[in-house]
Coordinates of C-alpha atoms and ligand atoms in Angstrom, one line a residue:
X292 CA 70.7 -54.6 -65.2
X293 CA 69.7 -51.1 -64.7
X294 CA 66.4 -49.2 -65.8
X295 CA 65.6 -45.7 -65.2
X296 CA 62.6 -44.5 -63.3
X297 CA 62.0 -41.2 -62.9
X298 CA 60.1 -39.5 -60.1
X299 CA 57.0 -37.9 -61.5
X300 CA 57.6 -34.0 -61.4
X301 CA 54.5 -33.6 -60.1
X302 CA 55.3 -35.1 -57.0
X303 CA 54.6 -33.0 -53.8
X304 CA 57.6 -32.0 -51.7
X305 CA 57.3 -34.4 -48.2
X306 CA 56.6 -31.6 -44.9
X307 CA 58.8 -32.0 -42.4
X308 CA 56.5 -32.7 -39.8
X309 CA 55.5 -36.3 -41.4
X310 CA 51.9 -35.8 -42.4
X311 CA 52.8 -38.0 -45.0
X312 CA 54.1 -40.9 -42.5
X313 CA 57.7 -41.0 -44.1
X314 CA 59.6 -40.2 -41.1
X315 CA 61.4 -43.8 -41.0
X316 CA 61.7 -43.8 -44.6
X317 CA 65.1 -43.0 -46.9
X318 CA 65.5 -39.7 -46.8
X319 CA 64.7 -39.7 -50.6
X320 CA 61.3 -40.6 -50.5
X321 CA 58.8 -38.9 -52.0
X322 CA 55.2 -39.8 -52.7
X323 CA 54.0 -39.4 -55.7
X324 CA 50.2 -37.8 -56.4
X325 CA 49.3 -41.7 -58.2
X326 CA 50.1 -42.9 -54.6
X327 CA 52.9 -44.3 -55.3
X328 CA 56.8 -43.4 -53.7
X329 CA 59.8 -42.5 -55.3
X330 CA 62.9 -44.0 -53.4
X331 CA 66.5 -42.9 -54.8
X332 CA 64.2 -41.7 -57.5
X333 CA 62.7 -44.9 -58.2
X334 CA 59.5 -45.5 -58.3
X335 CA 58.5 -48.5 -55.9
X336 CA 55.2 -49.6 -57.7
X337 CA 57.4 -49.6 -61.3
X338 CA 60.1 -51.6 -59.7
X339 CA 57.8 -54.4 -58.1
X340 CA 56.0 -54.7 -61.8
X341 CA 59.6 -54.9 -63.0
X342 CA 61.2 -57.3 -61.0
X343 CA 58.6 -59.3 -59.3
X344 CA 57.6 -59.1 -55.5
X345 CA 58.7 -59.6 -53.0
X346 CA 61.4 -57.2 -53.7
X347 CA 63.9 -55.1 -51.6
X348 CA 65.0 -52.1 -52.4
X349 CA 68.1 -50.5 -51.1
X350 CA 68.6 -46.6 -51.6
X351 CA 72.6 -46.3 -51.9
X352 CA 72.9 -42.8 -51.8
X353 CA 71.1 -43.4 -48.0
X354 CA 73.2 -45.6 -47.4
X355 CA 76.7 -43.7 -48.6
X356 CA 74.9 -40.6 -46.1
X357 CA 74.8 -42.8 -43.2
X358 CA 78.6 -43.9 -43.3
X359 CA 79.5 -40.3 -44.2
X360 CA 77.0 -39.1 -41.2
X361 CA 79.4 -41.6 -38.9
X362 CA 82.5 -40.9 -39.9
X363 CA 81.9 -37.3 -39.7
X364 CA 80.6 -37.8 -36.3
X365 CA 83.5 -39.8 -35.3
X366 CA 86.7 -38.1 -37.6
X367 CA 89.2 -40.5 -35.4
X368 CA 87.7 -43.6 -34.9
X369 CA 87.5 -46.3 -36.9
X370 CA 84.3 -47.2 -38.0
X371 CA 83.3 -50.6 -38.5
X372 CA 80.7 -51.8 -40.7
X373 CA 78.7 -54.9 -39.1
X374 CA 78.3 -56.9 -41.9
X375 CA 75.6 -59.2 -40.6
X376 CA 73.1 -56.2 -40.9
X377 CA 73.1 -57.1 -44.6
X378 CA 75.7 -57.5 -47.3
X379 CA 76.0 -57.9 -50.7
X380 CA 79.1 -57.2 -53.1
X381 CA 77.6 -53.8 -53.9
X382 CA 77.2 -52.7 -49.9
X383 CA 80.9 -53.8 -49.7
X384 CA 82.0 -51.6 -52.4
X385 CA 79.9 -49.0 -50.8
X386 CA 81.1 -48.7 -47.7
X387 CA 84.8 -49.3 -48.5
X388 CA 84.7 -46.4 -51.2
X389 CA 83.0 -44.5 -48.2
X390 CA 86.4 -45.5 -45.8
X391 CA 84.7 -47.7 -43.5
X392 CA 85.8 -51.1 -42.1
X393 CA 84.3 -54.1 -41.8
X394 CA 82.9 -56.5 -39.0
X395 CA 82.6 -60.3 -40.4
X396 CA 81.7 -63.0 -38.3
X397 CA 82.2 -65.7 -40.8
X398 CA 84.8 -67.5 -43.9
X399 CA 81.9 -67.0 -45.9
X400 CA 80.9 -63.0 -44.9
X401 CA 85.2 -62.5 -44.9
X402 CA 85.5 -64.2 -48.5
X403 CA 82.3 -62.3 -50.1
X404 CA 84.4 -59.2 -48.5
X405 CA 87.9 -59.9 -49.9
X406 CA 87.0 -61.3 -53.4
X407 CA 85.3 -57.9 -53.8
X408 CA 88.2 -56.1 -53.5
X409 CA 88.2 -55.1 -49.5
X410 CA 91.2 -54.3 -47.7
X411 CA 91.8 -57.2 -45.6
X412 CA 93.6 -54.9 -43.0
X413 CA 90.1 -52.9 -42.5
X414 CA 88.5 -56.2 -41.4
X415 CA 87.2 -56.9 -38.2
X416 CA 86.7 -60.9 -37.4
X417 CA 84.2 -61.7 -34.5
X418 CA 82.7 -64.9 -33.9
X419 CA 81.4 -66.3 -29.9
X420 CA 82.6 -70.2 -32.0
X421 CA 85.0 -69.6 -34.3
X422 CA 85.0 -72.6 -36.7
X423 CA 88.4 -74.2 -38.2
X424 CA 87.9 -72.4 -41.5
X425 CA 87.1 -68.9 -40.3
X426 CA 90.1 -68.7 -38.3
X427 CA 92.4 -70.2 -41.2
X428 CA 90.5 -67.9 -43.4
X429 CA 90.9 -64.6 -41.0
X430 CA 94.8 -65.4 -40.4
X431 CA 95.3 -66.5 -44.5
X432 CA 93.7 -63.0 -46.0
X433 CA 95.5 -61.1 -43.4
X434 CA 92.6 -59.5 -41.2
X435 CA 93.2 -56.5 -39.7
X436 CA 91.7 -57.8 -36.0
X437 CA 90.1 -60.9 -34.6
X438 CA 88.1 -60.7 -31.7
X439 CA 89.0 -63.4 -29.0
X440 CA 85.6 -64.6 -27.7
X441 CA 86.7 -67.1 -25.5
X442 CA 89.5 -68.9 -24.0
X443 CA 90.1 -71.8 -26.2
X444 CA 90.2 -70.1 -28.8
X445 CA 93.9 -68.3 -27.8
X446 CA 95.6 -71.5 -28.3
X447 CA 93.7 -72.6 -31.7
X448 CA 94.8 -69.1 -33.2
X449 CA 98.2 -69.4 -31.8
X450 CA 99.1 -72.6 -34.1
X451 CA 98.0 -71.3 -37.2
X452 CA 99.5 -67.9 -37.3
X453 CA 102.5 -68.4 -39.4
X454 CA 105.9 -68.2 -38.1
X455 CA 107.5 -64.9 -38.2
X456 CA 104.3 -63.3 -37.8
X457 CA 101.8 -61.7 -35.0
X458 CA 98.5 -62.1 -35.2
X459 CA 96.9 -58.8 -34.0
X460 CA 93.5 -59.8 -31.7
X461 CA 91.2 -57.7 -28.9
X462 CA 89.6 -59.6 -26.3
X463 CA 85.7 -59.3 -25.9
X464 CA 84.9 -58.5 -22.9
X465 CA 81.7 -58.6 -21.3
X466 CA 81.4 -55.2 -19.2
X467 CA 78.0 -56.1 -17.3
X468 CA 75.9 -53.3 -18.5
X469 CA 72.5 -54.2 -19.4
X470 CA 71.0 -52.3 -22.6
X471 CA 69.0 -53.3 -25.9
X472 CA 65.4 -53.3 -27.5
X473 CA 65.0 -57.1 -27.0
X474 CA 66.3 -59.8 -24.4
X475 CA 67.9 -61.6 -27.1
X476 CA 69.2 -59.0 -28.4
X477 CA 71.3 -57.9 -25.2
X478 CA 74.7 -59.1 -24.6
X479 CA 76.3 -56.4 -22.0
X480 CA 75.9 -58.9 -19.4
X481 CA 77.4 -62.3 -18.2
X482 CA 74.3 -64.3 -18.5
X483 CA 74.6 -64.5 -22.6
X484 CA 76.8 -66.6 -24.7
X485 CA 79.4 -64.0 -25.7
X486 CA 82.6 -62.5 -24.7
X487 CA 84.6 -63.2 -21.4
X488 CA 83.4 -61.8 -18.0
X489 CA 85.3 -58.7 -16.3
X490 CA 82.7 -59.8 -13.4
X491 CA 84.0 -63.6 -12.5
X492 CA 87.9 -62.3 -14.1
X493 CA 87.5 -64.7 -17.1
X494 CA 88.6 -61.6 -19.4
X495 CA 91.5 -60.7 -16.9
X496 CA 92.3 -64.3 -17.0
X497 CA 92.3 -64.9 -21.1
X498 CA 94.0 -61.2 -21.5
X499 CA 96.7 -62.7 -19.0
X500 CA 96.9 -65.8 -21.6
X501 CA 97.2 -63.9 -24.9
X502 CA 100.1 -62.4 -23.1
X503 CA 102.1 -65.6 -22.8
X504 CA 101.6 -66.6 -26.8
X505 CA 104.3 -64.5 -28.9
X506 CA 102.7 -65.0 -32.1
X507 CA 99.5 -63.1 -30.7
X508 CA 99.6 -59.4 -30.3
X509 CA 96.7 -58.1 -27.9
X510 CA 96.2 -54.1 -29.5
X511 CA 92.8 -53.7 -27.6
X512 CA 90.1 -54.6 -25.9
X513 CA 86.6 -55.2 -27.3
X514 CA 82.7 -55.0 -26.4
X515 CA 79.4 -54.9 -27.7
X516 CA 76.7 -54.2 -25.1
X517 CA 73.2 -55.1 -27.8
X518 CA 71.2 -54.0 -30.6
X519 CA 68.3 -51.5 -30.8
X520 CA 70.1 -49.0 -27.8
X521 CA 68.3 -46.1 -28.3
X522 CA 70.0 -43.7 -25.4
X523 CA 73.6 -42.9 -25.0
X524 CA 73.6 -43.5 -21.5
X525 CA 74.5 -47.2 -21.4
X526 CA 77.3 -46.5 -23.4
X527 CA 79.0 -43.8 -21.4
X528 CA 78.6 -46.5 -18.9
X529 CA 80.4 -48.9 -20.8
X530 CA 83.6 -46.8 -21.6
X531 CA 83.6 -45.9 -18.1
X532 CA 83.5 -49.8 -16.9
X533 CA 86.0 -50.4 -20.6
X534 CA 88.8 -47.6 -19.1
X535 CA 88.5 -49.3 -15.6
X536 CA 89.4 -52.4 -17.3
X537 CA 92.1 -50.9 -19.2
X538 CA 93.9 -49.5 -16.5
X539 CA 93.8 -52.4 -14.1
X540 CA 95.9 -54.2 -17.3
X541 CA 98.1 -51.2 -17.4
X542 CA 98.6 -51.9 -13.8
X543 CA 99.3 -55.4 -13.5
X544 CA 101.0 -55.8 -16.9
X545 CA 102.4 -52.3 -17.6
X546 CA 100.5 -52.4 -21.1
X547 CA 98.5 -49.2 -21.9
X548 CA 96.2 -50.9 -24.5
X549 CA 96.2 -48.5 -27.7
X550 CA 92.9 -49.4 -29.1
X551 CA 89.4 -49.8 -27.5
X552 CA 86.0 -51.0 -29.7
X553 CA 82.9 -50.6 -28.1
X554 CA 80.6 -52.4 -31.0
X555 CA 77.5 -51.0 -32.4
X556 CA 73.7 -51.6 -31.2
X557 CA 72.9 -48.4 -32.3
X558 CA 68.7 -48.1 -32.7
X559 CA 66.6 -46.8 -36.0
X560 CA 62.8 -46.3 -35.9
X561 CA 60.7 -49.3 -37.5
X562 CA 57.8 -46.7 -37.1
X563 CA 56.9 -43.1 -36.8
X564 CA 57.0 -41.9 -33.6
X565 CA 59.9 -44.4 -32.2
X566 CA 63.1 -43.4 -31.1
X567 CA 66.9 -43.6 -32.9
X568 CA 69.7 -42.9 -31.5
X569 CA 71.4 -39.6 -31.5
X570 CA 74.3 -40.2 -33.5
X571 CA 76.1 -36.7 -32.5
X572 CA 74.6 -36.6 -28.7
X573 CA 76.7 -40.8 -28.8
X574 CA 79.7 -38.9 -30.0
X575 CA 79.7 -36.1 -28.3
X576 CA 79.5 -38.7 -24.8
X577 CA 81.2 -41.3 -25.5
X578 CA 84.5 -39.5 -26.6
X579 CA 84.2 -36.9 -23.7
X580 CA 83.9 -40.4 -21.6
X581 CA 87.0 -41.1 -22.7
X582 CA 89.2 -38.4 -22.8
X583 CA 87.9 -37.9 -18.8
X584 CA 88.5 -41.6 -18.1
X585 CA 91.4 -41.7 -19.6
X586 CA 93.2 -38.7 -18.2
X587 CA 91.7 -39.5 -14.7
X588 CA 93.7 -43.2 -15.0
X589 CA 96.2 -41.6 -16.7
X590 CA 96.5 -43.7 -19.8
X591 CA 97.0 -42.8 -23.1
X592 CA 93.4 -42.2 -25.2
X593 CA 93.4 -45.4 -27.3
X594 CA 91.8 -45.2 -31.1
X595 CA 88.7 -45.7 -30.5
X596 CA 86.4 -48.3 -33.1
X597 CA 82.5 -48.5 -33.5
X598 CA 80.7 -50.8 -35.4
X599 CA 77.4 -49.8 -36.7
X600 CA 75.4 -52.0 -38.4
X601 CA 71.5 -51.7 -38.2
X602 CA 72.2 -47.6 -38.6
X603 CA 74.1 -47.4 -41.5
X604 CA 71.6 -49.7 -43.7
X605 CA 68.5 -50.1 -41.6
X606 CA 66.6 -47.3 -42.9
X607 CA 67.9 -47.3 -46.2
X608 CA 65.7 -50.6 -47.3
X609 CA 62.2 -50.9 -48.3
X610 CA 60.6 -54.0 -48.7
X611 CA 57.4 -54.3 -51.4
X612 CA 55.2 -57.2 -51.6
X613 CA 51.9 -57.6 -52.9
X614 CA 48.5 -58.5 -51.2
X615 CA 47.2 -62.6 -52.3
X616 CA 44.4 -62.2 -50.3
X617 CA 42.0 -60.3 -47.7
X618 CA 40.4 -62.2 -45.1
X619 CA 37.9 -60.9 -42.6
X620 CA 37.8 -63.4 -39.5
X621 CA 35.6 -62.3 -36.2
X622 CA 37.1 -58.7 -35.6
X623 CA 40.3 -59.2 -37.2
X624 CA 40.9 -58.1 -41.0
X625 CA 43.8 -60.1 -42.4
X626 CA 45.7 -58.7 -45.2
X627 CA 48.3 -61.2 -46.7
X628 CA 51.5 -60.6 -48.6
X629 CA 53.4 -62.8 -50.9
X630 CA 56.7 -62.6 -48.1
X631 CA 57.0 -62.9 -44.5
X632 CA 58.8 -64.5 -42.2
X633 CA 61.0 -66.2 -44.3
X634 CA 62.4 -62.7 -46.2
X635 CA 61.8 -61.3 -42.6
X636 CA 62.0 -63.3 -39.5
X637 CA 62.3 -60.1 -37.0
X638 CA 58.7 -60.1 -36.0
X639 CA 58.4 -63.7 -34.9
X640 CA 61.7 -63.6 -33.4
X641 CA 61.5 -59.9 -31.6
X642 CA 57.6 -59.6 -31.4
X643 CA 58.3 -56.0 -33.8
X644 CA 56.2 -54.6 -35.6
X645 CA 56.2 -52.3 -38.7
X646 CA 54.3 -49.3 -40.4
X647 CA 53.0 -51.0 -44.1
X648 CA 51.5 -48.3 -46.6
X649 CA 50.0 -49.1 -49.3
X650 CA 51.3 -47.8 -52.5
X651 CA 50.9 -47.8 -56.4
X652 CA 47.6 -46.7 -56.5
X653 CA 45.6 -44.0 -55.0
X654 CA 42.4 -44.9 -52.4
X655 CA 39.5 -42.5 -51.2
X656 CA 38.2 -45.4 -48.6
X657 CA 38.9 -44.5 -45.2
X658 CA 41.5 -46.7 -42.7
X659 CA 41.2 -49.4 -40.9
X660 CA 42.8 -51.5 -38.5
X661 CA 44.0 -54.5 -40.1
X662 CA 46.9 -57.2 -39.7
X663 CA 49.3 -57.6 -42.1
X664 CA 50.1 -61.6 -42.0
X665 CA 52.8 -63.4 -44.5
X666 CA 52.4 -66.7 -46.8
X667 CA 54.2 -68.8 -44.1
X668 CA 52.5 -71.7 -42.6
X669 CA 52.8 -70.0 -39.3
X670 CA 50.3 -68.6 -37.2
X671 CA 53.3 -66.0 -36.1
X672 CA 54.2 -65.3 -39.5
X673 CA 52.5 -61.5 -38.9
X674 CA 54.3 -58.4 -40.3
X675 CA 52.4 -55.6 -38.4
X676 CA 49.4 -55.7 -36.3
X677 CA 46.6 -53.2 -35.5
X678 CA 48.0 -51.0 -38.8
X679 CA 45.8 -48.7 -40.7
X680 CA 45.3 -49.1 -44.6
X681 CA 42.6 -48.2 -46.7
X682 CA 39.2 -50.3 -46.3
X683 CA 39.7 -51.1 -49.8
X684 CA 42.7 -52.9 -50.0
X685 CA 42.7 -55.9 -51.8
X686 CA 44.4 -58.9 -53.7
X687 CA 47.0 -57.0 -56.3
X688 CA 47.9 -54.3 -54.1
X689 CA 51.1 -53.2 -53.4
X690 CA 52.5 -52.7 -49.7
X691 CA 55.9 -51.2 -49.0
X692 CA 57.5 -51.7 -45.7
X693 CA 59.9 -49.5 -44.6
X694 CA 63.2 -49.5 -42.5
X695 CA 63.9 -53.0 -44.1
X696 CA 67.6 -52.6 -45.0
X697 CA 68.9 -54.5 -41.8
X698 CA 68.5 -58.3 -40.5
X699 CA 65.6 -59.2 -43.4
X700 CA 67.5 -60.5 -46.2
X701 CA 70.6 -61.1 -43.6
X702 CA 68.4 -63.8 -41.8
X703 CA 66.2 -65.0 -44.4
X704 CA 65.2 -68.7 -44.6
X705 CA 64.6 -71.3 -47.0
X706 CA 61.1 -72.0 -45.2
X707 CA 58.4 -73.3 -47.5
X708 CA 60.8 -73.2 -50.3
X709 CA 59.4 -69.7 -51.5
X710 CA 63.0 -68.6 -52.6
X711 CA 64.5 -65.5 -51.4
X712 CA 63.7 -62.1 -52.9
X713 CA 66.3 -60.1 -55.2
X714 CA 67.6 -56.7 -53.9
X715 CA 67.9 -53.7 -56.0
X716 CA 69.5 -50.4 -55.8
X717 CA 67.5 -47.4 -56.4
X718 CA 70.0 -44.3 -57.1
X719 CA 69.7 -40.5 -58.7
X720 CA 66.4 -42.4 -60.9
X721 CA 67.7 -45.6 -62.0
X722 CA 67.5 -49.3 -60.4
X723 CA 69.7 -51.9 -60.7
X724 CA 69.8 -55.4 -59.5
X725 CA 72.5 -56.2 -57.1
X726 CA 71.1 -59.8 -55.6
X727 CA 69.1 -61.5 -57.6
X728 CA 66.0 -63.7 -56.7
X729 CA 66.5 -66.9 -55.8
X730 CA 64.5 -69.2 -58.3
X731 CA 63.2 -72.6 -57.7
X732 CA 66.4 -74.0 -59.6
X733 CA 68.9 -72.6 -57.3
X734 CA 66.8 -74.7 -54.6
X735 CA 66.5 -77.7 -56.6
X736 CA 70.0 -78.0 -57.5
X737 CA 71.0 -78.1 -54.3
X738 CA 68.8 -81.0 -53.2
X739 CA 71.1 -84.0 -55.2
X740 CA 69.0 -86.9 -55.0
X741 CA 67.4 -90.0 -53.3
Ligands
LIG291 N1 79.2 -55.6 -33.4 C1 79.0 -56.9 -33.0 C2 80.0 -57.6 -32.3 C3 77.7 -57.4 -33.1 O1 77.5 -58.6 -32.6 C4 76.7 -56.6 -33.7 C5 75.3 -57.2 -33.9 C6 77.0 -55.4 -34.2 C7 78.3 -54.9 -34.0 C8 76.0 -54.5 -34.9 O2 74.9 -54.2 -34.2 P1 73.8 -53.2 -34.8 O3 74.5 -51.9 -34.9 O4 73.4 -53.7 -36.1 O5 72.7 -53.3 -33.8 N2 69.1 -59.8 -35.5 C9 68.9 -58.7 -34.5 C10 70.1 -58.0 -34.3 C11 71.3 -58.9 -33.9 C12 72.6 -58.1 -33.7 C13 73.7 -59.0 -33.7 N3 75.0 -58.3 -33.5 C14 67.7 -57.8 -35.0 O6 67.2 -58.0 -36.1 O7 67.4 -56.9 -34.3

């Protein structure tokens, strides 16, 4: 379906220094003097009275610019896009066409991948528990890589690669570097559930392993330190401890590793003011890193990988719902929309918060402080705290909630049997739908009886 929006001409040009609060917007956004926004061209109020709120909308030009922006910034790397931040058919399409990889970390995110026409080669398969079917599914389609997250799992991938043929794997490794916007989001360190330890010489002892198994080809070694890094620091660090690692293989196995993927975890601003990482100051580090590290071991600079997930589609996605009802409550103003925890869980899981504006309509009524709850029969089910919005907002208003595009939809529940909201693409004026909304038949069909 696609419908064509345009941005009214009238619309003022946004000043670069934010007065109109759309600094962690898609770079296309515009407001509009009705008070509504323009995203891709696309105007947000339009497309929640034409496909329903809640509603995600996902500005693929942004998105396109962000892979570009990466690959520019890293010319000989490979970069890997982390599925689990969101995807769809279209945003696998997308970011092939753009000449990115993949990261999966499931049969079902691999087969959504190859059915849609991904180079199986380009595809990265991680995974701390592999099940049965992802592995048969990784080694059937061909993957590229697949990440080895812990020592059982050598022998399970040895017996289904098919005679004849290598497997090629990395070993995650767990460098002990601590970094990431959220304890449970950090995983540079041994006291989390993934990858093997360099610290207790689990990694040394599983790399020693993969050695032994002939259908198994070890190209690399792997890590991913957490989510939400804002600084570059941690992962200068990381090489550093990543080369060390490398070279102590070299030495006791007289294999120079030729690849080296040091994951993504790279941070985007949820709300003016909040800090992203610095794409060119990361490259800029991390590849000096090494080429010093390297030359200083005297090893051969392996191909490096990242895998950016959050940054490449974080900012890109807006969410819109609409306001069911205004409640005032001792000091607290509660303003609740008809999503929440279950399109969005990152608040109750995180404790984040986001920057809601209120759009579709124009309001002279001065801000206030209110909280921004969901439908959910949670107390916790709050979607930004303390925020100002007009003093008239009310029931039928619209709220758009920027930097949506990564680990909403990708997480979203079936909780209270809401359904989950359809994503659309906003591009040069027209929308399209790409997922659509899950409807109370798609739940009920599943449920098959007494
Ligand atoms: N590579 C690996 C192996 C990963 O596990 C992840 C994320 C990434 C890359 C991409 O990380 P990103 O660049 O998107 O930060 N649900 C949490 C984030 C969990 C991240 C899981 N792994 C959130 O909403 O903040």
């Amino acid at each position: 379906m696609s419908i064509s929006l345009s941005p009214d001409p009238a619309a003022p040009a946004r000043p670069p220094d934010d007065t109109e609060g759309l600094s962690v917007w898609p770079s296309s956004a515009l407001p509009t003097t009705d008070g509504d926004v323009t995203v891709g061209g696309v105007s947000l109020a339009g497309t929640a009275d034409r496909f329903g709120t809640p509603v995600y909308i996902l500005d693929e030009d942004e998105v396109r610019d962000r892979c570009r922006a990466y690959r520019a910034a890293f010319p000989d790397a490979d970069v890997v896009y982390a599925a689990k931040a969101f995807l769809c058919r279209a945003v696998a399409h997308w970011v092939m066409e753009e000449g990115l990889g993949l990261d999966v970390c499931s049969a079902g995110e691999l087969a959504l991948a190859v059915t849609t026409g991904f180079p199986p080669e380009r595809i990265v398969m991680h995974g701390n528990a592999k099940s049965p079917e992802d592995l048969l599914t990784a080694v059937r389609v061909g993957v590229g890589r697949i990440v080895v997250d812990s020592t059982s799992e050598i022998a399970r991938l040895a017996a289904i690669v098919p005679p004849g043929t290598r497997q090629q794997i990395m070993v995650r490794v767990v460098p002990g570097i601590a970094a990431g916007g959220h304890t449970k989001v950090r995983t540079g360190t041994d006291d989390q559930k993934f990858g093997l330890s360099i610290a207790d010489g689990s990694a040394q002892h599983a790399i020693a392993k993969i050695l032994g198994q002939p259908h198994l080809e070890l190209v690399g070694l792997h890590c991913h330190i957490g989510s939400q890094i804002a600084t570059v620091k941690p992962y200068v660090a990381t090489v550093r401890r990543m080369v060390g690692l490398m070279a102590r293989i070299r030495d006791q196995h007289g294999l120079a590793l030729p690849q080296l993927d040091i994951g993504g975890g790279h941070a985007i601003a949820y709300r003016p003011g909040e800090d992203s990482l610095d794409l060119a100051a990361l490259a800029e580090r991390v590849l000096a890193e090494l080429e010093d590290g390297c030359a200083r071991a005297r090893l051969p600079v392996p191909r490096l990988t990242i895998e950016p997930g959050r940054a490449v589609i974080g900012t890109a996605g807006v969410a819109v719902y609409r306001v069911l009802a205004v409640k005032r409550t001792g000091e607290r103003i509660f303003v609740a929309v008809d999503g929440g925890m279950s399109d969005n869980p990152r608040p109750a899981l995180y404790g984040v918060r986001y920057a809601p504006r209120l759009i579709g309509r124009c309001s002279a009524s001065e801000s206030r402080p209110v909280t921004v709850v969901g439908r959910h029969c949670e107390a916790g089910d709050v979607l930004a705290d303390g925020v100002p919005l007009p003093g008239d907002v009310r029931p039928g208003d619209l709220l758009a909630i920027p930097a949506a595009g990564a680990y909403h939809l990708s997480m979203a529940s079936g909780y209270n049997l809401v359904g989950r909201p359809p994503v659309i693409a906003a591009v040069r004026g027209n929308a399209r739908v790409l997922v659509r909304r899950e409807s109370l038949e798609d739940i009920s069909r599943r449920d098959i009886g007494l």
